XYZ file of C-alpha atoms in Angstrom:
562
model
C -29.977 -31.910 3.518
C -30.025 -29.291 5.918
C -28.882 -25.734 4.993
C -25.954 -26.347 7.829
C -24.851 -29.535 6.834
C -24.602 -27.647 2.975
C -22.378 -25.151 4.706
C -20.475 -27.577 6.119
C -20.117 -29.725 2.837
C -18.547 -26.615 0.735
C -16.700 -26.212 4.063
C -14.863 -29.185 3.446
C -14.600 -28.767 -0.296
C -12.998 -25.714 -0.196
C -10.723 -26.768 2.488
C -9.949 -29.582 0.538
C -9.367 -27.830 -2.585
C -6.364 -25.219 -0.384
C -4.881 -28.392 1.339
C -2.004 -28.290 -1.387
C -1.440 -25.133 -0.482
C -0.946 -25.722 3.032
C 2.626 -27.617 3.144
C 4.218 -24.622 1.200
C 2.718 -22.146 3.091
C 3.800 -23.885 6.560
C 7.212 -24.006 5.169
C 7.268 -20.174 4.912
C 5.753 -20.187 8.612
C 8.790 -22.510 10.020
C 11.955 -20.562 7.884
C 10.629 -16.873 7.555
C 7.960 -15.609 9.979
C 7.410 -18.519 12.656
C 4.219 -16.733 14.090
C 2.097 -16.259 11.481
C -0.678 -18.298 9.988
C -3.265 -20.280 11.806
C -3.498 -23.915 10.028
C -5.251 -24.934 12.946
C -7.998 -23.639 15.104
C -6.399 -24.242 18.217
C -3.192 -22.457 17.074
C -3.777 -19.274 19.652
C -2.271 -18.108 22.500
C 1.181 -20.282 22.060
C 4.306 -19.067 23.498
C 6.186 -21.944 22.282
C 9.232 -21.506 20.899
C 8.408 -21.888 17.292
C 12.336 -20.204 15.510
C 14.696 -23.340 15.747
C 15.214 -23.409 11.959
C 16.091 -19.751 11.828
C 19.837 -19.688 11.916
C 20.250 -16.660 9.675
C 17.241 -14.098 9.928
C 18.293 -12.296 6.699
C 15.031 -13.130 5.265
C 12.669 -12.258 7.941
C 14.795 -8.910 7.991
C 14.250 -8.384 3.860
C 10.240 -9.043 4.601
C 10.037 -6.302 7.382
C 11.891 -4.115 4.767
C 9.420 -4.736 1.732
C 5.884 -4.300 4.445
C 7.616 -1.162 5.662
C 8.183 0.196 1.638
C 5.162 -0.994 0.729
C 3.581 1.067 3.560
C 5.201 3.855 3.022
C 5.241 3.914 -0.412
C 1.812 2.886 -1.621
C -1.186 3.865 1.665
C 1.109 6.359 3.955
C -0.903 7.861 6.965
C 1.809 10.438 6.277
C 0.717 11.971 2.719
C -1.991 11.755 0.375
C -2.208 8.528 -1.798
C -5.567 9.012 -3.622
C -8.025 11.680 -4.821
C -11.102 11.359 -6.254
C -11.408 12.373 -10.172
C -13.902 12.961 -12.940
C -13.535 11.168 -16.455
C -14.289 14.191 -18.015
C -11.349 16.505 -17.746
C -13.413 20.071 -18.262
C -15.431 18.744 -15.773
C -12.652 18.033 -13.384
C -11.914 21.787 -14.192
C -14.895 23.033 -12.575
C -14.325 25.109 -9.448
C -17.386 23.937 -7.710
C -16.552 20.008 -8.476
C -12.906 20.416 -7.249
C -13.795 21.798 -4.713
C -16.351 18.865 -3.378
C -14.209 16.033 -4.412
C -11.594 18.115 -2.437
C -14.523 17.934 0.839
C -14.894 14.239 0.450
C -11.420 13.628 -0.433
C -10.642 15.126 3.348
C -13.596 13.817 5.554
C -12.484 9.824 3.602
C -8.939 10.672 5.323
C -10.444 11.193 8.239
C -12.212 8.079 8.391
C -8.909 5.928 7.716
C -7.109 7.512 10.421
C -9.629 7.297 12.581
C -10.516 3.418 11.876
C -7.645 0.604 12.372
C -6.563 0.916 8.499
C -3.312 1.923 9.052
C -3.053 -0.647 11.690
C -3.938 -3.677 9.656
C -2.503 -3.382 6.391
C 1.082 -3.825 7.316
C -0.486 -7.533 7.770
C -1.962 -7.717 4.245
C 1.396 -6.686 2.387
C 3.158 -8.854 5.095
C 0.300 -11.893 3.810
C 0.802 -10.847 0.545
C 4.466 -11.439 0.768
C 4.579 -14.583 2.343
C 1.722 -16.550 1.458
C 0.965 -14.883 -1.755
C -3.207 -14.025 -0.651
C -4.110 -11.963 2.181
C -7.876 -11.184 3.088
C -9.001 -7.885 5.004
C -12.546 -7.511 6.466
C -14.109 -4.174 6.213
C -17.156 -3.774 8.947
C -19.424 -1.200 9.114
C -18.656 0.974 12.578
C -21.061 3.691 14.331
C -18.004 5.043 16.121
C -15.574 5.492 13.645
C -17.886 4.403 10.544
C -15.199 1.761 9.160
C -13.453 -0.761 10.833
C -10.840 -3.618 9.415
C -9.401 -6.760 10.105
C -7.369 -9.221 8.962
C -7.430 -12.799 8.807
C -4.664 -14.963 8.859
C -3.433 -17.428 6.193
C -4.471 -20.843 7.113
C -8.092 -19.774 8.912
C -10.152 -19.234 6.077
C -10.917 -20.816 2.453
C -11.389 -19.217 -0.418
C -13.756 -19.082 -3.664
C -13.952 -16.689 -7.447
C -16.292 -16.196 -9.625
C -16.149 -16.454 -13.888
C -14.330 -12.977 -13.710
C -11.276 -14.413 -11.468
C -12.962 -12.355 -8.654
C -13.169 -13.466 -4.794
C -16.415 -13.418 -3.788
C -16.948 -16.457 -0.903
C -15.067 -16.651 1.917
C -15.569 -20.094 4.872
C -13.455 -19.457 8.261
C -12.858 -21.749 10.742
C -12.509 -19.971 13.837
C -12.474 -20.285 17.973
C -14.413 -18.067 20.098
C -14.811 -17.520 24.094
C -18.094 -18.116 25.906
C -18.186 -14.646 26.648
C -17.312 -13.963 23.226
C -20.314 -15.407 21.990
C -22.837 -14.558 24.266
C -21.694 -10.788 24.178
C -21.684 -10.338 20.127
C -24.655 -12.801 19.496
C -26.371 -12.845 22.338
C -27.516 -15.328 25.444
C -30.598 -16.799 23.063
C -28.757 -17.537 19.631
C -26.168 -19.347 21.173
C -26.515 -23.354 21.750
C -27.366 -25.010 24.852
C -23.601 -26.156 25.599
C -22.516 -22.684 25.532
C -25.542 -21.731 27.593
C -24.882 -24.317 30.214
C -20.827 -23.024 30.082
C -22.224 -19.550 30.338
C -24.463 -20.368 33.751
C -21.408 -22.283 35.425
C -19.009 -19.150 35.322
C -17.088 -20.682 32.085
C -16.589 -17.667 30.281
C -13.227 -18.569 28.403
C -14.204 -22.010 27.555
C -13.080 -22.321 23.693
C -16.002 -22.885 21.209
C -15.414 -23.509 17.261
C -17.418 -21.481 15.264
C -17.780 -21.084 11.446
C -18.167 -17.836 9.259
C -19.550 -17.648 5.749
C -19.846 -14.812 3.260
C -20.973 -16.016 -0.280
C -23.636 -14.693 -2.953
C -27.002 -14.810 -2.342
C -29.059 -16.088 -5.412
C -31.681 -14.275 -4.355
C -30.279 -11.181 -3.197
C -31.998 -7.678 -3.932
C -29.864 -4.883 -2.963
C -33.657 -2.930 -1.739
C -34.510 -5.390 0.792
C -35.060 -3.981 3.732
C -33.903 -6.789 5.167
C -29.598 -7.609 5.455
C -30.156 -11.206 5.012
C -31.961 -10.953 1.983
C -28.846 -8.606 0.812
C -26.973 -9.602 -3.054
C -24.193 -11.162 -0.310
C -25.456 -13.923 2.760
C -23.146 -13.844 5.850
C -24.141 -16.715 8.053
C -22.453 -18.115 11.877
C -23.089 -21.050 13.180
C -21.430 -23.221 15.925
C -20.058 -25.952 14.460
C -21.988 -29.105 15.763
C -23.783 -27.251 17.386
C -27.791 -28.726 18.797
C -29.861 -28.314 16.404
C -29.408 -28.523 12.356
C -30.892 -25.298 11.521
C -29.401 -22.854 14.719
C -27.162 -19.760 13.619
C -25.495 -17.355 15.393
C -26.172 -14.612 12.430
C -27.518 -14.570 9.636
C -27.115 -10.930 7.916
C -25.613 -9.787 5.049
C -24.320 -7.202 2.226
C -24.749 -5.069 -0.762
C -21.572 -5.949 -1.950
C -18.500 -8.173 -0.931
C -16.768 -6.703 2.065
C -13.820 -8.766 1.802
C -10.739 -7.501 -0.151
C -8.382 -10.370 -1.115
C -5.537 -9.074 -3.081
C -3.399 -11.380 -4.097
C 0.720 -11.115 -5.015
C 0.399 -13.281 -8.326
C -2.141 -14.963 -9.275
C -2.428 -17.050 -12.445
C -6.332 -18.342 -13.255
C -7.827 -20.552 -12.826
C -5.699 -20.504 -9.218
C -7.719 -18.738 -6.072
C -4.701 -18.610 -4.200
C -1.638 -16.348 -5.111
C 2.465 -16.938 -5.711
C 4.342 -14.896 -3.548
C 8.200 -13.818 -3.518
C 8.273 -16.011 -0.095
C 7.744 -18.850 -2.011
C 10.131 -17.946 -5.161
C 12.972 -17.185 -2.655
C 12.215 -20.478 -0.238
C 15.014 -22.681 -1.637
C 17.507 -19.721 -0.673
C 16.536 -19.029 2.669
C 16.832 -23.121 3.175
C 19.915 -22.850 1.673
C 20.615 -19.795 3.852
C 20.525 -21.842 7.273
C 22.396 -25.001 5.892
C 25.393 -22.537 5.197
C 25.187 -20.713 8.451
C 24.761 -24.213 10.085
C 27.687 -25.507 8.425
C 29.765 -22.507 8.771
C 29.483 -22.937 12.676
C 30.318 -26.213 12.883
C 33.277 -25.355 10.695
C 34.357 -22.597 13.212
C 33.603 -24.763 15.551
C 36.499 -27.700 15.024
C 38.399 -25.039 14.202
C 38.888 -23.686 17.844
C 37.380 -27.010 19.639
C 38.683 -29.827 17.086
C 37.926 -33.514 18.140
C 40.981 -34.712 19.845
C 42.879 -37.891 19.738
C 45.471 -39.556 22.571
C 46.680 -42.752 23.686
C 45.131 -45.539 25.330
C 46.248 -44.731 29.007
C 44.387 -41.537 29.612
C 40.618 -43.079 29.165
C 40.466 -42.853 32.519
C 42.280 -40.185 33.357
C 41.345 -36.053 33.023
C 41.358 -34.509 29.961
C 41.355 -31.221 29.018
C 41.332 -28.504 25.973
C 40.852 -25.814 27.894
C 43.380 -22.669 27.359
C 46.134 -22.488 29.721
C 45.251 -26.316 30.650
C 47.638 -29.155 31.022
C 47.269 -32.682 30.300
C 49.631 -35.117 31.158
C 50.625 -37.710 28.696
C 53.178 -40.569 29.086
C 54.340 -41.710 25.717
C 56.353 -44.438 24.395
C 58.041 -44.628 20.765
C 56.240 -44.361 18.019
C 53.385 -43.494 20.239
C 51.510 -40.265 19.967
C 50.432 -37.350 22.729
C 47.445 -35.958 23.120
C 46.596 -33.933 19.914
C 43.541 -32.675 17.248
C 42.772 -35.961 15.153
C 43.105 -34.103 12.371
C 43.696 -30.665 11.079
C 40.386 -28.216 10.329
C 41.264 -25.413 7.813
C 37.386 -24.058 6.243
C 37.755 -21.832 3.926
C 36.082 -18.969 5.707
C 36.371 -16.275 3.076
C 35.074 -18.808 0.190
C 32.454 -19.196 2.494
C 31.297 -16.073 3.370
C 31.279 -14.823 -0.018
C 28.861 -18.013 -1.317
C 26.690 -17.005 1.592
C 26.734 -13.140 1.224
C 25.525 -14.214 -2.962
C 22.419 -16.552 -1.393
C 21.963 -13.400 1.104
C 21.715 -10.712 -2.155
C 19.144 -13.252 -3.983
C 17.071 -13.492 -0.885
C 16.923 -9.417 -0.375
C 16.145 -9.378 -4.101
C 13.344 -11.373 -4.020
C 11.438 -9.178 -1.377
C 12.727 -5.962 -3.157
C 14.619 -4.810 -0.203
C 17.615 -3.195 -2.657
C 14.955 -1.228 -4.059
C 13.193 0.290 -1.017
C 16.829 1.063 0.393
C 18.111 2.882 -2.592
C 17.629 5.998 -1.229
C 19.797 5.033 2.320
C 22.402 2.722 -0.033
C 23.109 5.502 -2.578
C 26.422 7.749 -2.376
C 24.431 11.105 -2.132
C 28.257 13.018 -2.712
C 28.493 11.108 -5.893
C 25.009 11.893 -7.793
C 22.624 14.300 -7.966
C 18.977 14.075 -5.875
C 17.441 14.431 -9.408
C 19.643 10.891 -10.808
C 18.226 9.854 -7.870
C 15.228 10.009 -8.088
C 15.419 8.813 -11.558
C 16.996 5.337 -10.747
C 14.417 5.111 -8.129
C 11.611 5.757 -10.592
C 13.006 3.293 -13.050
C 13.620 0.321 -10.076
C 9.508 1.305 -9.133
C 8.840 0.383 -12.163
C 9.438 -3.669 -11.739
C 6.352 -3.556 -9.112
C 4.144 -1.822 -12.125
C 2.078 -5.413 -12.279
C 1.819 -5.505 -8.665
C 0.727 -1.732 -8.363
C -2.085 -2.443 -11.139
C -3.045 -5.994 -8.401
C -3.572 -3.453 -5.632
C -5.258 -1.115 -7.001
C -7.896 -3.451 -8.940
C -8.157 -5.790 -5.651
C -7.564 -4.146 -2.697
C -7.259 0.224 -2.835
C -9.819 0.860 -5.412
C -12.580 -1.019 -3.992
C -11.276 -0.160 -0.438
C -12.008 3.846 -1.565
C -15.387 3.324 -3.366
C -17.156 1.222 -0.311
C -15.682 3.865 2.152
C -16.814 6.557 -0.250
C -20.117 5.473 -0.493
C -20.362 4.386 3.543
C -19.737 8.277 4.431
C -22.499 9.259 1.982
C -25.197 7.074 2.729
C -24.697 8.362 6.625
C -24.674 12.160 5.252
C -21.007 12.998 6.141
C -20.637 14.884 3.026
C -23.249 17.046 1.613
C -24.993 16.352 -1.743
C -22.846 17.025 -5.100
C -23.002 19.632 -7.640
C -25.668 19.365 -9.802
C -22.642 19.518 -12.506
C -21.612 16.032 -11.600
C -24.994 14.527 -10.857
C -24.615 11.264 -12.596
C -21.108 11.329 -13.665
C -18.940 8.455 -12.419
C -16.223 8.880 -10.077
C -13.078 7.106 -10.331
C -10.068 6.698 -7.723
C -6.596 8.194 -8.594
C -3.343 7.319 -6.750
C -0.976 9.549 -5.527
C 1.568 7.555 -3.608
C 5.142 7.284 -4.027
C 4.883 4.045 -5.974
C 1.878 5.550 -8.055
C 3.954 8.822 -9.127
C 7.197 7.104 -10.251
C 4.521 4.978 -12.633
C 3.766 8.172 -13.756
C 7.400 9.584 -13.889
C 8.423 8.802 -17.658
C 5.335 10.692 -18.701
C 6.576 14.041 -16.365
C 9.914 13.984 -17.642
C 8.626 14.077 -21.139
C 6.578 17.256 -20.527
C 9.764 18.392 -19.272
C 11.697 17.781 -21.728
C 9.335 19.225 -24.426
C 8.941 22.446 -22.726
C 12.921 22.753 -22.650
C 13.285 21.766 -26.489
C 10.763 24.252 -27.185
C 12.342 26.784 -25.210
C 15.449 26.432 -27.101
C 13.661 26.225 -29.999
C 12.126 29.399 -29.489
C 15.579 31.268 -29.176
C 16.099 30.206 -33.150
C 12.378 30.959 -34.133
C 9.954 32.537 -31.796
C 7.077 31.360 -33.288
C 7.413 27.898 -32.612
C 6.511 28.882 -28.694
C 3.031 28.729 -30.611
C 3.190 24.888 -31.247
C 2.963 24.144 -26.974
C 0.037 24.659 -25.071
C 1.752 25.146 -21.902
C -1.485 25.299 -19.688
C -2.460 21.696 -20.632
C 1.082 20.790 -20.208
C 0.795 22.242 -16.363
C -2.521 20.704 -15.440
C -0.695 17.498 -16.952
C 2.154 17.537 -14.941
C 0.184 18.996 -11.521
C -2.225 15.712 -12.287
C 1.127 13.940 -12.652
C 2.358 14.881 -9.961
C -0.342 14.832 -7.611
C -0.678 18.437 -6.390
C -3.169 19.042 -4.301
C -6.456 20.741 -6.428
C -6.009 24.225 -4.970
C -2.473 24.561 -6.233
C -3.620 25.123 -9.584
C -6.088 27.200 -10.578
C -9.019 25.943 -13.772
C -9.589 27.410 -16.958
C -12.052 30.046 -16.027
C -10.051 31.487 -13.117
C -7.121 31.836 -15.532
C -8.714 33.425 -18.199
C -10.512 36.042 -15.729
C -7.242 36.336 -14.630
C -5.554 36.933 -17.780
C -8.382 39.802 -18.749
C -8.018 41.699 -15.352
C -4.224 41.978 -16.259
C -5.136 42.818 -20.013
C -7.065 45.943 -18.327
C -4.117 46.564 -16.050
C -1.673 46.731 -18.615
C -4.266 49.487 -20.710
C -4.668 51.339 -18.385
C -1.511 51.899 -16.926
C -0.143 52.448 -21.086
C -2.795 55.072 -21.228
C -1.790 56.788 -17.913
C 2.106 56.622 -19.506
C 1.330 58.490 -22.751
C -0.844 61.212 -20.096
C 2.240 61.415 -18.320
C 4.268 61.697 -21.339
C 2.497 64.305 -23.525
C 2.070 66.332 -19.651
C 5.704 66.563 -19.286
C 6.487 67.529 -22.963
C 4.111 69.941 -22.639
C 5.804 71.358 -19.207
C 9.207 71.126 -21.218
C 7.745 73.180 -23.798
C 6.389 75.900 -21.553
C 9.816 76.372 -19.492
C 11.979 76.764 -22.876
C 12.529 80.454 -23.315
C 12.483 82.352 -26.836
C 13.113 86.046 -26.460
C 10.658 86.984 -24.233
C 8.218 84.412 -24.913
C 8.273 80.584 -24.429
C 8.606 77.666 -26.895
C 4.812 76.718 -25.735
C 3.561 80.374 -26.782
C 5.182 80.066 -29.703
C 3.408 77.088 -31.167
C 0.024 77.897 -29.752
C 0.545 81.800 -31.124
C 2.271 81.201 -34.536
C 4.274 83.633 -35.307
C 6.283 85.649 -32.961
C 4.919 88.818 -33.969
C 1.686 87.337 -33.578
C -0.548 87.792 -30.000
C -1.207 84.766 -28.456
C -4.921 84.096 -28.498
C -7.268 84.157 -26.095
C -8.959 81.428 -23.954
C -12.285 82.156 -26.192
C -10.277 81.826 -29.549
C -8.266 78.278 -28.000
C -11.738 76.860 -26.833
C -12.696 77.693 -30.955
């Protein structure tokens, strides 16, 4: 066996093995998002229209609500959403480390706004949402050092390893002529294409197949990609000759992220709310279907007349007149029977199915900030409901940042310091492990029960300490700030370390000295000025106690200086 025709037989196995996924998922295609997915590979470029079962777009609406929280809740371009940390908290007190991990922290930022992150990963929540599994692609780029893409449910199969980890990817995917011969090159490519290519056929379709899997072989210090821990192969598929690829290359480490919504092992593919809410957004359309049609006899009710107008003109339009001749017993031209829906019974069944649906994709929860009666409650109850609703996505958080963020930050971090973007770190940190913190929205309202509980203590103890002051003694209320400025994700600068506050503390100590010795100069010089200006007889009170007695001559400078 060839090592193509092996490519193609796991091909086929692990298509085989996500064909019961497929029905669901095309379900979710026809009643939620019509354009997304790619089940086949000549799904591209269709303008058809594909929404005829969308009566009632209530879901597709909740969807765009839950990408759009997501977004801005968990990986905003808008505000910090991770930092880089030390496990060792003195450590992470050092001015020198904050102040690097502050460097990289930056020039990482720069390289996700600068790449097409932002760009793409309203697509993986959106995959995540639907389908359940997304996958996202991150490529090494000399322009902007990262780039990412996305590929769609339906074009590519998936495989884990013992841990429950994805770590082989198979796509099935069309490609141009031009396409080819540009990325791969005129000689790699098969002798159809090449023929194509010399005609002038540059958009002529051609399927092609993509493979990243682990390399038994693999040693990370091969100078060579293809001998890399991870194989990435591309081949034409049927292409001239058994053992022709397009690529082969490969990769330190798996550069595919595939985060899934829920996923329940031994599965590889995820649950999603799409498919939790499905029956309701079927259910949805019937109602909104039926409710039409009801409105429909209602105003334009099938009509019934006698026998001697079927050939004659009929009409029910308003203002409209039909003549009918009728004889006893006989009726005219009237509704054949009487259409009274229950409208209101109607629309409150349907607004129920409507409140399940926007449920399911959270979309209550990422409006509870627009929804709430801001002239009723406080921003702070606010913010407290909304901290206690976050808290329902907690699972999905810890998904996101195991699958998808965390690894997305350590392969980014270490791609900007292989190519020298950030200069070496402190010697201080040399061999200490780095770990990723989030900051986002979502992150900080995990964190929000353990904020208002340093709040809270420092208030009892406050009070506590209007009773008994020394009880102010039990509180170490600098831990209990760099806890809550960790909490709450302030930026490192904001507060300063340990040693800065203590040098800190002793310049003030001096201050304070000093300017108590200066008050007692000031002091005794005064007294000593209101001594000298208070008369007695013909002397002054200041004489008087440096010369004794009254009758006594006040001594010299000689006898003062014995």
């Amino acid at each position: 066996m060839s090592t193509k025709e092996r490519y193609d037989r796991r091909l086929n196995k692990l298509k085989n093995e996500r064909e019961t996924w497929v029905n669901h998922w095309k379900d979710i295609n026809d009643y939620l998002v019509p354009r997304r997915g790619r089940f086949l590979t000549s799904e591209r470029n269709k303008g058809d229209k594909k929404n005829d079962k969308i009566i009632d777009s209530e879901a597709t609406q909740a969807v765009n609500i839950l990408v759009s929280g997501l977004m801005s809740g968990v990986t905003s371009p808008a505000r910090k959403w991770f930092r880089l940390v030390t496990p060792d908290p003195d450590l992470r007190e050092f001015g020198p480390v904050k102040e690097w991990l502050n460097m990289v922290e930056t020039v990482m930022y720069d390289v996700f706004t600068a790449s097409n992150l932002y760009t793409v990963l309203p697509y993986v929540y959106e995959e995540m949402a639907l389908y359940g599994t997304a996958a996202i692609h991150q490529l090494d780029d000399f322009e902007s050092v990262a780039r990412f893409q996305v590929y769609p449910t339906g074009e590519y199969s998936i495989a884990q390893d013992h841990h429950y980890q994805v770590n082989t990817i198979y796509r099935e995917v069309e490609q141009t002529v031009e396409q080819l011969v540009t990325k791969y090159g005129y000689e790699k490519c098969s002798g159809h294409v090449k023929r194509a290519y010399d005609k002038g056929d540059m958009d002529l379709w051609i399927e092609t197949v993509h493979l990243i899997e682990p390399n038994p072989d693999g040693d990370s210090d091969s100078p060579f990609t293809k001998d890399m821990p991870y194989r990435s192969v591309c081949y034409e598929k049927g292409a001239d000759g058994p053992e022709d690829f397009l690529e082969v290359s490969g990769y330190p480490e798996f550069p595919v992220f595939a985060p899934r919504w829920h996923i329940q092992p031994p599965d590889v593919y995820g649950r999603s709310p799409g498919m939790d809410c499905l029956g309701d957004v079927k259910q949805l359309q019937d109602q909104q279907k039926k409710k039409s049609q009801a409105i429909a006899k209602l105003v334009n009710p099938p009509m019934v007349g006698p026998s001697s107008l079927k050939n004659q003109r009929m009409s029910t339009l308003p203002g409209d007149v039909t003549f009918v001749d009728t004889a006893q017993g006989a009726v005219g031209f009237q509704p054949a029977y009487r259409v009274e829906p229950r409208l209101n019974d109607m629309l409150v069944d349907i607004q129920d199915v409507r409140d399940r649906i926007r449920r399911a994709f959270y979309a209550d929860l990422f409006l509870l900030m627009t929804s709430s009666d801001r002239r009723q409650i406080t921003a702070t109850e606010i913010d407290s409901r909304e901290s206690e609703k976050l808290l329902v996505l907690g699972p999905l958080m810890g998904r996101l940042d195991r699958h998808l963020l965390s690894p997305l930050c350590e392969k980014t971090f270490k791609r900007i310091t292989s190519l020298g973007l950030v200069p070496p770190a402190p010697q201080e940190l040399q061999g200490s492990e780095l770990k990723t913190e989030f900051l986002s929205v979502m992150a900080m309202a995990q964190k929000a029960q353990g904020v208002l509980g340093i709040q809270e203590a420092a208030g009892f103890v406050g009070n506590m300490a209007q009773i008994q002051p020394d009880v102010i003694d039990k509180m170490d209320f600098d831990q209990a700030v760099d806890e809550f400025a960790a909490m709450r994700g302030l930026p490192p600068g904001v507060i300063r370390n340990d040693d800065d506050v203590v040098e800190l503390r002793d310049q003030r100590q001096q201050q304070m000295q000093m300017q108590q010795m200066a008050a007692m100069g000031q002091q005794a010089a005064e007294g000593a000025k209101t001594l000298s200006d208070t008369q007695t007889n013909e002397r002054n009170m200041l004489t008087d106690i440096l010369g004794g007695n009254m009758g006594t001559a006040p001594p010299t400078a000689d006898e003062m200086a014995i």
